[in-house]
């Protein structure tokens, strides 16, 4: 797996933990917990994918990570629209989430092509 995806997802998790701390200092516990769970799951699933049992398992784990990244973007939007975070916090974290989503989509597509190629080679 590319280190850039692994590193960016870990950095994203750190941003989410820091945002969670800010939110809980302001007594926001419900949405912040959802954000923390989904935001840190992105990197954890990418780490899991590193040691996947097969290419199909690798793709599956990346796909779940993609879902978690998209869910995190949802919680960020909700926190922003309900005035729990300001423009700066929203823009920074939403940018990082969208960047990860784009990278995950690309990695999944590449891995699916490789899997299909492997299947084609085996059937010859």
mmCIF file of C-alpha atoms in Angstrom:
data_model
loop_
_atom_site.group_PDB
_atom_site.id
_atom_site.type_symbol
_atom_site.label_atom_id
_atom_site.label_comp_id
_atom_site.label_asym_id
_atom_site.label_seq_id
_atom_site.Cartn_x
_atom_site.Cartn_y
_atom_site.Cartn_z
ATOM 1 C CA UNK A 1 0.000 0.000 0.000
ATOM 2 C CA UNK A 2 1.173 3.500 -0.699
ATOM 3 C CA UNK A 3 2.591 5.218 2.356
ATOM 4 C CA UNK A 4 0.957 8.489 1.338
ATOM 5 C CA UNK A 5 -2.554 7.109 1.962
ATOM 6 C CA UNK A 6 -1.451 5.543 5.238
ATOM 7 C CA UNK A 7 0.250 8.766 6.386
ATOM 8 C CA UNK A 8 -2.555 11.090 5.308
ATOM 9 C CA UNK A 9 -5.186 8.950 6.993
ATOM 10 C CA UNK A 10 -3.177 8.922 10.227
ATOM 11 C CA UNK A 11 -2.748 12.698 10.052
ATOM 12 C CA UNK A 12 -6.498 13.009 9.418
ATOM 13 C CA UNK A 13 -7.189 10.922 12.536
ATOM 14 C CA UNK A 14 -5.047 13.318 14.563
ATOM 15 C CA UNK A 15 -7.032 16.283 13.211
ATOM 16 C CA UNK A 16 -10.283 14.532 14.127
ATOM 17 C CA UNK A 17 -9.077 13.760 17.671
ATOM 18 C CA UNK A 18 -8.058 17.410 18.109
ATOM 19 C CA UNK A 19 -11.442 18.575 16.828
ATOM 20 C CA UNK A 20 -13.162 16.105 19.166
ATOM 21 C CA UNK A 21 -11.293 17.649 22.113
ATOM 22 C CA UNK A 22 -12.437 21.140 21.095
ATOM 23 C CA UNK A 23 -16.039 19.991 20.731
ATOM 24 C CA UNK A 24 -16.124 18.239 24.104
ATOM 25 C CA UNK A 25 -14.608 21.305 25.773
ATOM 26 C CA UNK A 26 -17.685 23.132 24.464
ATOM 27 C CA UNK A 27 -19.965 20.403 25.854
ATOM 28 C CA UNK A 28 -20.868 18.849 22.496
ATOM 29 C CA UNK A 29 -20.791 15.113 23.159
ATOM 30 C CA UNK A 30 -23.219 13.371 20.809
ATOM 31 C CA UNK A 31 -22.145 14.489 17.336
ATOM 32 C CA UNK A 32 -18.504 14.697 18.385
ATOM 33 C CA UNK A 33 -18.484 11.033 19.393
ATOM 34 C CA UNK A 34 -19.875 10.052 15.979
ATOM 35 C CA UNK A 35 -17.209 12.195 14.310
ATOM 36 C CA UNK A 36 -14.447 10.625 16.413
ATOM 37 C CA UNK A 37 -15.617 7.087 15.639
ATOM 38 C CA UNK A 38 -15.938 7.496 11.881
ATOM 39 C CA UNK A 39 -12.948 9.816 11.481
ATOM 40 C CA UNK A 40 -10.493 7.523 13.229
ATOM 41 C CA UNK A 41 -11.944 4.416 11.560
ATOM 42 C CA UNK A 42 -10.702 5.667 8.180
ATOM 43 C CA UNK A 43 -7.043 5.221 9.080
ATOM 44 C CA UNK A 44 -7.625 2.086 11.139
ATOM 45 C CA UNK A 45 -9.252 0.359 8.163
ATOM 46 C CA UNK A 46 -6.452 1.451 5.854
ATOM 47 C CA UNK A 47 -3.984 -0.090 8.311
ATOM 48 C CA UNK A 48 -6.079 -3.271 8.362
ATOM 49 C CA UNK A 49 -6.033 -3.366 4.572
ATOM 50 C CA UNK A 50 -2.232 -3.479 4.649
ATOM 51 C CA UNK A 51 -2.432 -7.044 5.922
ATOM 52 C CA UNK A 52 -5.500 -8.167 4.012
ATOM 53 C CA UNK A 53 -5.770 -11.874 3.280
ATOM 54 C CA UNK A 54 -6.386 -11.298 -0.417
ATOM 55 C CA UNK A 55 -6.742 -8.528 -2.960
ATOM 56 C CA UNK A 56 -10.535 -8.843 -2.633
ATOM 57 C CA UNK A 57 -10.229 -8.424 1.150
ATOM 58 C CA UNK A 58 -7.935 -5.418 0.575
ATOM 59 C CA UNK A 59 -10.534 -3.800 -1.696
ATOM 60 C CA UNK A 60 -13.298 -4.566 0.798
ATOM 61 C CA UNK A 61 -11.418 -2.878 3.662
ATOM 62 C CA UNK A 62 -10.619 0.170 1.531
ATOM 63 C CA UNK A 63 -14.279 0.386 0.535
ATOM 64 C CA UNK A 64 -15.360 0.397 4.191
ATOM 65 C CA UNK A 65 -12.731 3.084 4.852
ATOM 66 C CA UNK A 66 -14.246 5.107 2.000
ATOM 67 C CA UNK A 67 -17.691 4.810 3.600
ATOM 68 C CA UNK A 68 -16.272 5.988 6.937
ATOM 69 C CA UNK A 69 -14.569 8.965 5.263
ATOM 70 C CA UNK A 70 -17.849 9.930 3.620
ATOM 71 C CA UNK A 71 -19.686 9.544 6.933
ATOM 72 C CA UNK A 72 -17.065 11.759 8.586
ATOM 73 C CA UNK A 73 -17.723 14.417 5.963
ATOM 74 C CA UNK A 74 -21.430 14.176 6.846
ATOM 75 C CA UNK A 75 -20.723 14.776 10.562
ATOM 76 C CA UNK A 76 -18.440 17.701 9.715
ATOM 77 C CA UNK A 77 -21.162 19.263 7.557
ATOM 78 C CA UNK A 78 -23.748 18.739 10.289
ATOM 79 C CA UNK A 79 -21.480 20.242 12.957
ATOM 80 C CA UNK A 80 -20.820 23.221 10.698
ATOM 81 C CA UNK A 81 -24.474 23.781 9.756
ATOM 82 C CA UNK A 82 -25.494 23.645 13.429
ATOM 83 C CA UNK A 83 -22.821 26.192 14.433
ATOM 84 C CA UNK A 84 -20.661 23.796 16.446
ATOM 85 C CA UNK A 85 -17.587 24.485 14.294
ATOM 86 C CA UNK A 86 -16.527 27.600 12.414
ATOM 87 C CA UNK A 87 -15.558 28.078 8.766
ATOM 88 C CA UNK A 88 -11.865 27.471 9.392
ATOM 89 C CA UNK A 89 -12.308 24.165 11.223
ATOM 90 C CA UNK A 90 -14.884 22.981 8.728
ATOM 91 C CA UNK A 91 -12.898 23.954 5.631
ATOM 92 C CA UNK A 92 -9.664 22.388 6.867
ATOM 93 C CA UNK A 93 -11.205 19.089 7.948
ATOM 94 C CA UNK A 94 -13.615 18.819 5.012
ATOM 95 C CA UNK A 95 -10.712 19.377 2.617
ATOM 96 C CA UNK A 96 -8.755 16.555 4.268
ATOM 97 C CA UNK A 97 -11.783 14.237 4.199
ATOM 98 C CA UNK A 98 -12.432 14.949 0.516
ATOM 99 C CA UNK A 99 -8.764 14.404 -0.272
ATOM 100 C CA UNK A 100 -8.876 10.989 1.424
ATOM 101 C CA UNK A 101 -12.116 10.115 -0.358
ATOM 102 C CA UNK A 102 -10.493 10.906 -3.700
ATOM 103 C CA UNK A 103 -7.393 8.860 -2.853
ATOM 104 C CA UNK A 104 -9.478 5.915 -1.662
ATOM 105 C CA UNK A 105 -11.643 5.938 -4.795
ATOM 106 C CA UNK A 106 -8.493 5.922 -6.917
ATOM 107 C CA UNK A 107 -6.893 3.105 -4.900
ATOM 108 C CA UNK A 108 -10.057 1.011 -5.078
ATOM 109 C CA UNK A 109 -10.317 1.467 -8.856
ATOM 110 C CA UNK A 110 -6.660 0.535 -9.347
ATOM 111 C CA UNK A 111 -6.989 -2.516 -7.111
ATOM 112 C CA UNK A 112 -10.159 -3.668 -8.881
ATOM 113 C CA UNK A 113 -8.384 -3.424 -12.243
ATOM 114 C CA UNK A 114 -5.494 -5.488 -10.880
ATOM 115 C CA UNK A 115 -7.905 -8.061 -9.436
ATOM 116 C CA UNK A 116 -9.742 -8.353 -12.748
ATOM 117 C CA UNK A 117 -6.408 -8.726 -14.547
ATOM 118 C CA UNK A 118 -5.392 -11.522 -12.152
ATOM 119 C CA UNK A 119 -8.699 -13.300 -12.762
ATOM 120 C CA UNK A 120 -8.248 -12.984 -16.517
ATOM 121 C CA UNK A 121 -4.726 -14.397 -16.322
ATOM 122 C CA UNK A 122 -5.883 -17.373 -14.244
ATOM 123 C CA UNK A 123 -8.663 -18.227 -16.669
ATOM 124 C CA UNK A 124 -6.278 -18.457 -19.649
#
